[in-house]
Coordinates of C-alpha atoms in Angstrom, one line a residue:
X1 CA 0.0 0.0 0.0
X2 CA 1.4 3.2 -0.9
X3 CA 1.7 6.0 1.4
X4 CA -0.8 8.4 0.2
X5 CA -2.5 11.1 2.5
X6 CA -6.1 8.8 1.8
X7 CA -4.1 5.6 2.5
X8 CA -2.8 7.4 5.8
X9 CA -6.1 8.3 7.1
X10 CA -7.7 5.1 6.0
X11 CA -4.7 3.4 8.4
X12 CA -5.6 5.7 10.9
X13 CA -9.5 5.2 10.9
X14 CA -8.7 0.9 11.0
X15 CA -6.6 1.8 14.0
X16 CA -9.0 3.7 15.8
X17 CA -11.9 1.1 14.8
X18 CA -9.5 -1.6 16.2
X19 CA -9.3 0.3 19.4
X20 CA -12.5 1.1 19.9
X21 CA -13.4 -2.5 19.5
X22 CA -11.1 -3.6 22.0
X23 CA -11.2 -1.2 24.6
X24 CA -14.2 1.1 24.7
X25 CA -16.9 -0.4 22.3
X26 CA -18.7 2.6 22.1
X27 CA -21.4 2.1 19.2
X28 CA -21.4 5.5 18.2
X29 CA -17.9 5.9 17.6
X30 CA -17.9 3.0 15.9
X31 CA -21.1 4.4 13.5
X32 CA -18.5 7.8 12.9
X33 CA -15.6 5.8 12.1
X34 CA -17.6 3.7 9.6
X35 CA -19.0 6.7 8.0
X36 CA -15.3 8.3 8.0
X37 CA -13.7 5.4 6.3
X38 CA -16.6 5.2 3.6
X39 CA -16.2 8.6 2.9
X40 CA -12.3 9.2 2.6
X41 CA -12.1 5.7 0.7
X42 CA -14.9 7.0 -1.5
X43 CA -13.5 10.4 -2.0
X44 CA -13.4 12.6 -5.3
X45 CA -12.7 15.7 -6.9
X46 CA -15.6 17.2 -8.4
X47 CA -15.7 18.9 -11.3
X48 CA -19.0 20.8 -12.0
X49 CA -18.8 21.9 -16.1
X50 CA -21.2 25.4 -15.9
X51 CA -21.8 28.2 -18.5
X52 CA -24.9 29.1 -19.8
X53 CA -27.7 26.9 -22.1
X54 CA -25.4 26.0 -25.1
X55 CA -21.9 27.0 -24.5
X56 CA -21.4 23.1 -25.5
X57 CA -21.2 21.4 -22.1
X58 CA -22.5 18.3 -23.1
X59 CA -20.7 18.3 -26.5
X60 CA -17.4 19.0 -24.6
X61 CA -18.1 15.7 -22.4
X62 CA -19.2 13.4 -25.3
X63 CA -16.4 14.2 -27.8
X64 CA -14.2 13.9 -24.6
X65 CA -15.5 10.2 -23.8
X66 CA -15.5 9.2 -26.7
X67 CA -19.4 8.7 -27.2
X68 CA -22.8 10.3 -26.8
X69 CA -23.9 9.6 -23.4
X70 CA -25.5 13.1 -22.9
X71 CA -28.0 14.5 -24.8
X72 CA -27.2 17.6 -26.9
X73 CA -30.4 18.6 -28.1
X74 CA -32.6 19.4 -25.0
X75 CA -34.8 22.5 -24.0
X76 CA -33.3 24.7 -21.1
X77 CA -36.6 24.0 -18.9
X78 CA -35.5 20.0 -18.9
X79 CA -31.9 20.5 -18.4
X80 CA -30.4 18.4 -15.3
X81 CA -27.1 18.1 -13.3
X82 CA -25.5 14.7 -14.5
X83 CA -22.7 13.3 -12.7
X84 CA -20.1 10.9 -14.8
X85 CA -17.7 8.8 -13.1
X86 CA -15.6 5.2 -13.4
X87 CA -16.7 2.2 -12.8
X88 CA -16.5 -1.2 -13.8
X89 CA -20.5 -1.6 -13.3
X90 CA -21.8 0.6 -16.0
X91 CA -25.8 2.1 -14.4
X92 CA -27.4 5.3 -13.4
X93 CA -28.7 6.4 -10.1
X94 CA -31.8 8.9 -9.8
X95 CA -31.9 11.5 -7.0
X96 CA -34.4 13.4 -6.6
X97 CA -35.9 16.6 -4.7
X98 CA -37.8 15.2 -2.1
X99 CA -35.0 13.5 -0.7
X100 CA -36.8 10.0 -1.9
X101 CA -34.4 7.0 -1.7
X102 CA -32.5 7.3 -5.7
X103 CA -33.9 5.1 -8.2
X104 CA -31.0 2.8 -10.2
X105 CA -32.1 2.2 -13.7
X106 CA -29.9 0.5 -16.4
X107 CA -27.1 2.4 -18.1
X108 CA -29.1 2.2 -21.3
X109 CA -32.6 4.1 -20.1
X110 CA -30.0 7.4 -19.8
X111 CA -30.7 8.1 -24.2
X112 CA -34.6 8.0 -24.1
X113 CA -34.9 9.2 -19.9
X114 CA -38.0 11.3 -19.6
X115 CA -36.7 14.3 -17.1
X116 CA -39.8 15.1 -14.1
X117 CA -40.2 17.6 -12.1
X118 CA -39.1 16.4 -8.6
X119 CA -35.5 14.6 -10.1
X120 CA -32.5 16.6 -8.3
X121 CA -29.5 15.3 -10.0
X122 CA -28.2 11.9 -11.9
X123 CA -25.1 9.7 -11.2
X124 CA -23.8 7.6 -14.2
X125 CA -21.6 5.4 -13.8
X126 CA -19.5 4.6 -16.5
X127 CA -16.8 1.5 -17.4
X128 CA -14.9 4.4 -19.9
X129 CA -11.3 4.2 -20.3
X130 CA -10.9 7.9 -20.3
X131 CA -12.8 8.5 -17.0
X132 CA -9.8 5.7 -15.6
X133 CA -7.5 7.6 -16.6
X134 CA -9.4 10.2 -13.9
X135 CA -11.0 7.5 -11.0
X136 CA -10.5 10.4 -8.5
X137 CA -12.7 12.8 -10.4
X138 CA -16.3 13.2 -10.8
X139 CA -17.3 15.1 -13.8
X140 CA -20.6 17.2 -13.4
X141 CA -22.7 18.6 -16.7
X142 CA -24.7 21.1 -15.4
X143 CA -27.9 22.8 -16.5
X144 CA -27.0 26.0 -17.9
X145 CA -27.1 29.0 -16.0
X146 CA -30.2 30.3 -18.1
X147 CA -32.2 26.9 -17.3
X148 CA -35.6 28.1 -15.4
X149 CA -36.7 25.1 -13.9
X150 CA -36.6 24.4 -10.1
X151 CA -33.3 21.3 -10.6
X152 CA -31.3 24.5 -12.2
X153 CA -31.4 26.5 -8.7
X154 CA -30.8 23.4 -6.7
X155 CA -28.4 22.1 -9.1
X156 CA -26.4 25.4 -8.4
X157 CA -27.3 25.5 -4.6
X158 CA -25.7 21.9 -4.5
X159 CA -22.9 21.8 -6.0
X160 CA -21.7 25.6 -5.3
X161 CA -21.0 23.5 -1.7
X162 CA -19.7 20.3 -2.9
X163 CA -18.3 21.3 -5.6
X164 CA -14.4 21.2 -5.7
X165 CA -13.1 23.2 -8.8
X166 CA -15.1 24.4 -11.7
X167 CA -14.9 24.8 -15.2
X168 CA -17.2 27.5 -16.8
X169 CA -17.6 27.8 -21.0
X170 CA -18.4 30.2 -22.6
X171 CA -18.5 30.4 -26.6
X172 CA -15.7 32.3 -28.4
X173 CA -18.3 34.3 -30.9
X174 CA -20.3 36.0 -28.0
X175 CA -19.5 39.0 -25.9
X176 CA -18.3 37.6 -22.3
X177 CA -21.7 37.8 -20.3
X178 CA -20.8 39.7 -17.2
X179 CA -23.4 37.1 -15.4
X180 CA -21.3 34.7 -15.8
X181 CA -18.5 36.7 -14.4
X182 CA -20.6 37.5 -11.5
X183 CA -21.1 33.8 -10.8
X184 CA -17.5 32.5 -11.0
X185 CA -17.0 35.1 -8.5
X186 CA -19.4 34.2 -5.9
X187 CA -18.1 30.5 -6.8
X188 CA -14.5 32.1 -5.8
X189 CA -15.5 34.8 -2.9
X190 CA -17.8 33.0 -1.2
X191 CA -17.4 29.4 -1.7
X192 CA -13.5 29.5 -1.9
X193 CA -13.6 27.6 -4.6
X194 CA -11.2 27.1 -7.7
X195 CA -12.2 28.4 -11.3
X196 CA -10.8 28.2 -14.7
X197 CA -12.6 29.0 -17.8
X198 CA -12.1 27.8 -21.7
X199 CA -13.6 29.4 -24.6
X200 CA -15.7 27.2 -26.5
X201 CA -16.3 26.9 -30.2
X202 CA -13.1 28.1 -31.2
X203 CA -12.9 27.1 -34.7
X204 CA -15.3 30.1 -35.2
X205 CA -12.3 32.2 -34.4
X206 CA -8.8 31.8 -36.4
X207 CA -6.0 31.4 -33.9
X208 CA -5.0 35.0 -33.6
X209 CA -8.2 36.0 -32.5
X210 CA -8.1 33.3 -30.2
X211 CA -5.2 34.3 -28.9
X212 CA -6.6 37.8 -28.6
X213 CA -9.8 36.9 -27.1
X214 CA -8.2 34.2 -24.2
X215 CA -5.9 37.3 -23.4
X216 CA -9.5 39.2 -22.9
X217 CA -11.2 37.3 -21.1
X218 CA -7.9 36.5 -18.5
X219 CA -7.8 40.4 -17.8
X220 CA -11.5 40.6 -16.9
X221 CA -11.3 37.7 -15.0
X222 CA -7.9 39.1 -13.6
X223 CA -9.9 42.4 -12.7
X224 CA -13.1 40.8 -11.3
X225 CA -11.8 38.0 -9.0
X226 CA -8.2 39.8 -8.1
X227 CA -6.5 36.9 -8.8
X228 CA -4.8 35.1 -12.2
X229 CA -7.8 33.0 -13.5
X230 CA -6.4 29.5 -16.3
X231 CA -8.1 30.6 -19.2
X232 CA -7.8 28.3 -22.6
X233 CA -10.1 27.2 -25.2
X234 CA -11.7 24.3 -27.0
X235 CA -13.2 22.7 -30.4
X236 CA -15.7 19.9 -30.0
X237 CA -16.9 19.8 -33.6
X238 CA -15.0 21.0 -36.5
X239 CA -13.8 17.8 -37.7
X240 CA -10.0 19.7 -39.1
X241 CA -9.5 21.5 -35.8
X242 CA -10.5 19.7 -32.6
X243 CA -8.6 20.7 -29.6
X244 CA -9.0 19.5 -26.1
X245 CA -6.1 19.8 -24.7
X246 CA -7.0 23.2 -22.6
X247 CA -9.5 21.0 -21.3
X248 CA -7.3 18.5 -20.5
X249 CA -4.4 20.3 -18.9
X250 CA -7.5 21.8 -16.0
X251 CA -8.6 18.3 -15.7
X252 CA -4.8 17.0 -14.4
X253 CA -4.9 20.3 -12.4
X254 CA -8.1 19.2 -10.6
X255 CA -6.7 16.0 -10.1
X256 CA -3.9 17.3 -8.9
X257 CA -5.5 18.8 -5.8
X258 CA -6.6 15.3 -4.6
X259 CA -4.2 15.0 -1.5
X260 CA -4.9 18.9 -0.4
X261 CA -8.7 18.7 -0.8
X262 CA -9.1 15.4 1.0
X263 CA -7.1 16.4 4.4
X264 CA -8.9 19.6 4.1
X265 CA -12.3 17.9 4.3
X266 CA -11.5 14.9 6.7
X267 CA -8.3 15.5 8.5
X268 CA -10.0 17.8 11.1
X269 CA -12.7 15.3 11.3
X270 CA -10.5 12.5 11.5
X271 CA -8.5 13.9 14.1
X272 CA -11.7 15.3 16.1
X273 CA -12.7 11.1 16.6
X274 CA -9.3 10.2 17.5
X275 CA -9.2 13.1 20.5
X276 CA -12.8 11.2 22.0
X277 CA -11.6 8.1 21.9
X278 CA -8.5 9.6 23.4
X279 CA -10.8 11.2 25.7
X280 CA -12.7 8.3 26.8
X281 CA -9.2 6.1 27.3
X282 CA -7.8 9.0 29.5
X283 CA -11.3 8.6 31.6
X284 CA -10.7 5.1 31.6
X285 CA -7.1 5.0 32.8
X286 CA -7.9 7.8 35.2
X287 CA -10.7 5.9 37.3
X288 CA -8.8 2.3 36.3
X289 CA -6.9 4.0 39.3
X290 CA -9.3 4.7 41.9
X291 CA -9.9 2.1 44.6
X292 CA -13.5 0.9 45.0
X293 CA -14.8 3.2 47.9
X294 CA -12.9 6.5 45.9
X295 CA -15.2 4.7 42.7
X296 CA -18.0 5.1 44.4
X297 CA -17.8 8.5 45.9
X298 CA -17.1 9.3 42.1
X299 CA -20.6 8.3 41.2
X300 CA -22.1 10.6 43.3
X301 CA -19.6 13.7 42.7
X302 CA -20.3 12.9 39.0
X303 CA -23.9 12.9 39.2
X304 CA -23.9 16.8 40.9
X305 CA -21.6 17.7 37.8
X306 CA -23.2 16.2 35.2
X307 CA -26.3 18.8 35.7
X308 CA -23.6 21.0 36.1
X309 CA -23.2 20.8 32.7
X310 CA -26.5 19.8 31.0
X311 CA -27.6 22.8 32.6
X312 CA -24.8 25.0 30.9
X313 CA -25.4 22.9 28.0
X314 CA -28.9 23.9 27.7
X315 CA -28.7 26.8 28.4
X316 CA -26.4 27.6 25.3
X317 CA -28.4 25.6 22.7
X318 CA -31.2 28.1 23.8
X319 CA -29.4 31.2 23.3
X320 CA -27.8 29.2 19.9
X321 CA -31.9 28.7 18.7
X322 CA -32.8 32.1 19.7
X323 CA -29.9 33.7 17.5
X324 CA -30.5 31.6 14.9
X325 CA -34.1 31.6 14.7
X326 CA -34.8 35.2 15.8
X327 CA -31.9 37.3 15.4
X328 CA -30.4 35.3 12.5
X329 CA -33.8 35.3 10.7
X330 CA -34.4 38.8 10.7
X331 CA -31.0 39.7 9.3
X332 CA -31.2 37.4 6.2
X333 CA -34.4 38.7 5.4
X334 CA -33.8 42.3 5.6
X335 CA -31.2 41.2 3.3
X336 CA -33.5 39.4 0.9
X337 CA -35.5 42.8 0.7
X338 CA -33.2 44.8 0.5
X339 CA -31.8 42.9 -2.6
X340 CA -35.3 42.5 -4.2
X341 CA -35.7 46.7 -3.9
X342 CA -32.3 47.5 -5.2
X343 CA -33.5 45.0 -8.1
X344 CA -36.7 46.8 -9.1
X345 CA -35.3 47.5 -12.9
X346 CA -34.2 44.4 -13.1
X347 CA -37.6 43.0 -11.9
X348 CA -39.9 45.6 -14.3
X349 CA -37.8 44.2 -17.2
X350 CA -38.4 40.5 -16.2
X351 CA -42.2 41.9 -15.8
X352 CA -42.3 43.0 -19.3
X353 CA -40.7 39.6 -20.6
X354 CA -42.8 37.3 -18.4
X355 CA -40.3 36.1 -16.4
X356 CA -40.1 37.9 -13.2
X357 CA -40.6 34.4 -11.0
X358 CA -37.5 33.2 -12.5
X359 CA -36.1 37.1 -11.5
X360 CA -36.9 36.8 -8.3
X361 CA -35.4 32.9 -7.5
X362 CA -31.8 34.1 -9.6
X363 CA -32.0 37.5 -7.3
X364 CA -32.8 35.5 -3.8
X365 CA -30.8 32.3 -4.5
X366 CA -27.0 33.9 -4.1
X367 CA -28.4 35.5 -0.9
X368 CA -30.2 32.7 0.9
X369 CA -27.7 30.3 0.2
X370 CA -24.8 32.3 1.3
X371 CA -26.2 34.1 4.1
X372 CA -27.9 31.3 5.3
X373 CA -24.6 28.8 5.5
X374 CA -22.8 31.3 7.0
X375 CA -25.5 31.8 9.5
X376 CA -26.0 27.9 10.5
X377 CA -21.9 27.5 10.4
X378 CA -21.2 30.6 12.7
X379 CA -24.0 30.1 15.2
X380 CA -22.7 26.5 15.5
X381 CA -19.1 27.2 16.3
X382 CA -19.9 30.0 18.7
X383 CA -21.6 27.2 20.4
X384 CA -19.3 24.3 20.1
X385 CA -16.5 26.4 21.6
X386 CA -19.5 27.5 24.2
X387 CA -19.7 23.6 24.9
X388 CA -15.9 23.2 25.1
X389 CA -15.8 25.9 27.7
X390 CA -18.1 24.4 29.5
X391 CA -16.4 20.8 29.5
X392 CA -12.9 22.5 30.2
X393 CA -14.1 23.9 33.8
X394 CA -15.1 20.1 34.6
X395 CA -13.4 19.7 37.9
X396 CA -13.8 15.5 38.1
X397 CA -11.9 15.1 35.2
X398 CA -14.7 13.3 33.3
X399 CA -13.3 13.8 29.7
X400 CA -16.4 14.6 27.9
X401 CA -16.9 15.1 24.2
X402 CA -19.7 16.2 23.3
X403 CA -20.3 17.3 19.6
X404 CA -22.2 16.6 16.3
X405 CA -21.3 13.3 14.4
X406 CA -19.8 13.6 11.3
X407 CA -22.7 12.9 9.1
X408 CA -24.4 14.9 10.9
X409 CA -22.3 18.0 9.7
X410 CA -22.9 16.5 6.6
X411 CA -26.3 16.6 7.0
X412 CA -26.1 20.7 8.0
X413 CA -24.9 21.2 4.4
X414 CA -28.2 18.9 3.0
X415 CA -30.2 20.9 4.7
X416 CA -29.0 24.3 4.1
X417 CA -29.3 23.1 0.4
X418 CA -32.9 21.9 1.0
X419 CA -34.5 25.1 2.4
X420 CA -32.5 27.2 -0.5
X421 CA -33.7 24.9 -3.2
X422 CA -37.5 24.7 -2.0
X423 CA -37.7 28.5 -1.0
X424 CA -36.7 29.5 -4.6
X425 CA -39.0 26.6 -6.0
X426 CA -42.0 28.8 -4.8
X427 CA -41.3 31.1 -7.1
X428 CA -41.8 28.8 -10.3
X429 CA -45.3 29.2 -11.8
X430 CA -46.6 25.8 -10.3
X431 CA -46.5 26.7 -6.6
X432 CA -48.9 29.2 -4.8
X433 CA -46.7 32.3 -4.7
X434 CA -45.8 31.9 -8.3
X435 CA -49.3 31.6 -9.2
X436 CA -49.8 34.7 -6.8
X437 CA -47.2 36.9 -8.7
X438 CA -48.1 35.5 -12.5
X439 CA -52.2 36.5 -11.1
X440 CA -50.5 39.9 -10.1
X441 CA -49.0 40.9 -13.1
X442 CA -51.6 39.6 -15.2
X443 CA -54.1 41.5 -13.3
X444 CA -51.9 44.5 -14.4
X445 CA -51.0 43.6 -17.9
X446 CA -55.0 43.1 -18.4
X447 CA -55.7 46.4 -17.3
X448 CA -55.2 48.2 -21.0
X449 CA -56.2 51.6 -19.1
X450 CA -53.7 51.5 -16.5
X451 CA -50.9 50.4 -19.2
X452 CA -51.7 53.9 -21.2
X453 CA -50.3 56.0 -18.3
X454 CA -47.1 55.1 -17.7
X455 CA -46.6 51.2 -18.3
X456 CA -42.4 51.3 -16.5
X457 CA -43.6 53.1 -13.5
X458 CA -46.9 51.1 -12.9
X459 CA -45.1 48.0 -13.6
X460 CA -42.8 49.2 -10.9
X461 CA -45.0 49.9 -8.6
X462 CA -47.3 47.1 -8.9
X463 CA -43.9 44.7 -8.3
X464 CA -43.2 47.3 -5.2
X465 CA -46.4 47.0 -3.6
X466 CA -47.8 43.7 -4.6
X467 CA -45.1 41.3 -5.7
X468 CA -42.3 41.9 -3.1
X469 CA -44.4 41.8 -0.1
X470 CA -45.6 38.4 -0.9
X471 CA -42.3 37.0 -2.1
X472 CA -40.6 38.0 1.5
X473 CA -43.9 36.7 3.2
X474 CA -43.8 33.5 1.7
X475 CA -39.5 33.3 2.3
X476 CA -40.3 34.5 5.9
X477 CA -42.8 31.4 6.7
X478 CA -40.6 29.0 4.7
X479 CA -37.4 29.7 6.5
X480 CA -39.0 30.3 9.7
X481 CA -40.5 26.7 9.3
X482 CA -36.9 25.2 8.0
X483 CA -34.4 26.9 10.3
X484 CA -36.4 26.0 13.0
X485 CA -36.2 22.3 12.1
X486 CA -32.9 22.9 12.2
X487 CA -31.8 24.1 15.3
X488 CA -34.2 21.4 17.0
X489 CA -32.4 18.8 15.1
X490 CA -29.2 20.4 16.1
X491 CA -30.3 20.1 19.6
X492 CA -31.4 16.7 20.0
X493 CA -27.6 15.8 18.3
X494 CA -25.9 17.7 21.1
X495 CA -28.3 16.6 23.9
X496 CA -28.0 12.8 22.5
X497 CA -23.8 12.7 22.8
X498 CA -24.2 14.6 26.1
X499 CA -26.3 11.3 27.5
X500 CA -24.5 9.2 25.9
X501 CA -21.0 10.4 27.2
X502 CA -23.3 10.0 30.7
X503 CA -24.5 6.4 30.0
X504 CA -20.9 5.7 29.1
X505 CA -19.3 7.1 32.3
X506 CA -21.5 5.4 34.5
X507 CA -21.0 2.1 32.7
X508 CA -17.5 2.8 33.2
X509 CA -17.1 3.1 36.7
X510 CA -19.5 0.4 37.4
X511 CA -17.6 -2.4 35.0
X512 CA -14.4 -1.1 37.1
X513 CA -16.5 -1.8 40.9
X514 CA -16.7 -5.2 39.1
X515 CA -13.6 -6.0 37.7
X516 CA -12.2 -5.2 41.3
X517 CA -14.1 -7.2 43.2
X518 CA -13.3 -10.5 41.0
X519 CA -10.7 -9.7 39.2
X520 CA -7.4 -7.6 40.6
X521 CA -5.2 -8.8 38.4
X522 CA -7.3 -8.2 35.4
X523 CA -8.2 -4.8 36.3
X524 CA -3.9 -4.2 36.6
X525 CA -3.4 -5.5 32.9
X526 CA -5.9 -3.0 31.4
X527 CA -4.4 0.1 33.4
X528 CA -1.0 -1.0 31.4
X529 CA -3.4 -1.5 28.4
X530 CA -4.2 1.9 28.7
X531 CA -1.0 3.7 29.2
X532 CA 0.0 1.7 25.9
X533 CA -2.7 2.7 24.0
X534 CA -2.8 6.3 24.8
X535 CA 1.2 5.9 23.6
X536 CA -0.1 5.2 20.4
X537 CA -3.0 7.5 19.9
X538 CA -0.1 10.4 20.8
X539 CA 1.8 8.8 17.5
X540 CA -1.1 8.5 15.1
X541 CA -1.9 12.3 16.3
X542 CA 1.8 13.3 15.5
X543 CA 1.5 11.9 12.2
X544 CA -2.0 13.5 11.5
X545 CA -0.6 17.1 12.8

């Protein structure tokens, strides 16, 4: 086995399983070391492929394959995120909206697949020797960023989070669209994420142009993002001129992030489960060398400081649900309206060409998401150090950890993207509000006499007085609804490890009255056990640091 950063932390995770096993058995430690080890031995770069409806996505993937797995030839409205990747069993996996378990379907249905209204994203999985050549990347087509349909906004709301460096296109023969720009940078501000762009089409240019226009485009990128953005270009169809190499070249730059990526996403989390078990062994050791009657006078010192610190520890989760739920609430959607007001000629516009629902969800979408994940992520570590404040004054020694499981934070990320996806879906013509503002505005346009006066400002002030209000009504009951789900599920996490550490302290001392009433020289061999194995736990955590 070579010694790769994954192969390290997949080392790590089998020594901490083996561990746990033998010394604590702790069932949820073992749950977060199997969900660790899945995930790191599972881990890959993705690639999301983004530009607008056209910019030849999907051609760039086929001719890059080496056949036509995705369709070319498809309406905006039906476009979906499809993510490629190697395997040796060729199928696709449906995911849809409702968070509904995926649907696998043969490789085969992909060419004549119907696309519904509640699919989120597919997975194909494909035995193609060019995606070996790339097993740690997943290539992602997306819907383009003109798509108006509820999978575009959650496409985007999805994979601006997991996303891991992105490509965007845009066709060599038309002006750079400054939406576009606008995008990669809140891909790059906000997200942190890495972006490179290739012109597409390029045959329509002759190589000086090319030239010309890469050197463009690089300077406006340059200027926008503040930073020296890969720019290259590509040629999918004309037969005497293709040229992939661009493509190619930010492909092995993706790829080569592997190792950095990885550690950045699991070290932490790795080395967060070795410190409880390191926790738990240090408890372990530390009452191994008590003698029965100093045992049980623990037990009833521990059960005074256990409130001690459920107390505390409620105490912050309430202040945590009140900022989030209040405080928190109230800022992101004075945000929302003040982004919807600075927007009114942007929404009179999208009045006049019928699509001011789609306005509305492009216009709220960057805001929502953003604020909102900085909102959730903030509140959370203010109240995690809160916790670890809390557990540092313990005066008993009881090494607690209490904190969220790892697929838990996982889950954070789910459902930030959840109530972002679904508060923009009310916007689409088929929900209520949609129907509400399409009723509004038809209302108006119906009115001939009203359109006579002064059709800009009317429109204006119809989408001022009647539009905007309900929008931020209907955003202010969803994500009233959604964030408090959230901070009650974030509660019940804390307040189940905090009785679980309990359980498992009280377990503790009570196997150790046992052991040293029948066994003594038992009870001596695990007290060396323990010295040894906290040895080791101080090596693996060298190597991790």
């Amino acid at each position: 086995m070579t010694n790769t950063p994954q192969n390290q932390l997949l080392t790590t995770l089998e020594s901490l399983s083996r561990i746990n096993d033998t010394l604590s058995q702790d069932d949820a430690i073992t749950k977060d070391l199997n969900y660790l080890t899945e995930k790191v031995h599972n881990f890959k770069v993705i690639v999301p492929i983004i530009g607008k409806f056209s910019s030849g996505k999907s051609t760039l993937l086929n001719r890059y394959l080496g056949e036509n797995y995705l369709k070319t030839d498809i309406a905006p409205e039906t476009a979906i995120a499809t993510e490629l990747c190697y395997s040796q069993e060729e199928r696709l996996l449906i995911h849809y909206l409702d968070g509904s378990t995926p649907k696998a379907q043969e490789l085969s249905s992909l060419e004549s697949l119907v696309i519904e209204e509640n699919m989120a994203f597919i997975q194909v999985f494909l035995n193609n020797a060019i995606l070996k050549l790339h097993e740690n990347i997943i290539l992602v087509d997306m819907p383009g960023f003109d798509a108006r349909n509820q999978a575009h906004h959650q496409a985007i709301a999805r994979y601006l989070e997991r996303g891991d460096y992105f490509i965007s296109l845009m066709p060599i023969d038309i002006p750079f669209d400054h939406s576009i720009i606008e995008r990669l940078a809140e891909i790059y501000f906000d997200y942190g994420k890495e972006v490179s762009c290739l012109l597409s089409k390029a045959a329509r240019k002759s190589v000086t142009q090319r030239e010309e226009n890469k050197q463009q485009l690089a300077k406006t990128l340059q200027d926008s993002l503040q930073t020296e953005v890969e720019v290259g270009y590509i040629e999918t169809q004309a037969a005497n001129d293709l040229n992939m190499g661009d493509f190619e070249r930010q492909l092995d730059k993706a790829g080569n992030n592997f190792d950095a990526l990885l550690l950045d996403r699991y070290n932490p989390l790795v080395l967060e489960k070795l410190e409880h078990i390191e926790n738990i062994i240090q408890r372990m050791r530390h009452l191994s060398e008590a003698g029965d009657i100093e045992l049980k006078e623990q037990i009833i010192a521990a059960q005074a400081e256990f409130k001690r610190i459920e107390a505390s520890l409620r105490s912050d989760i309430a202040s945590f649900e009140n900022k989030l739920c209040h405080i928190g609430k109230e800022t992101l959607i004075g945000q929302a309206q003040s982004a919807l007001n600075a927007a009114l000629p942007q929404l009179v516009t999208a009045a006049k060409s019928n699509s001011l629902n789609n306005a509305i969800a492009e216009i709220l979408r960057p805001i929502l998401q953003g604020q909102l994940s900085q909102l959730i992520h903030a509140e959370l570590e203010t109240l995690e150090l809160k916790i670890g404040q809390i557990l540092t004054s313990d005066e008993l020694n009881l090494n607690l950890s209490i904190q969220l499981p790892p697929a838990e934070k996982e889950l954070l990320l789910n459902d930030t993207i959840s109530i972002v996806s679904t508060v923009v879906a009310l916007f689409f013509p088929q929900h209520r509000i949609g129907k509400l503002i399409l009723a509004a505005m038809s209302l108006f346009f119906g009115n001939r006499q009203r359109e006579e006066e002064n059709p800009d400002a009317l429109i204006e002030e119809q989408v001022r007085n009647e539009v905007i209000p309900q929008a931020l009504n209907q955003v202010i009951l969803h994500v009233d609804t959604e964030i408090t789900k959230v901070a009650g599920h974030i509660k019940q996490q804390f307040m189940q490890s905090f009785a679980s550490e309990r359980n498992s302290y009280e377990k503790l001392i009570n196997d150790l009255l046992l052991e040293q009433e029948n066994k003594q020289k038992d009870y001596e061999e695990k007290h060396g056990l323990y010295t040894q194995v906290l040895k080791e736990l101080t090596e693996l955590k060298t190597t991790l640091s």
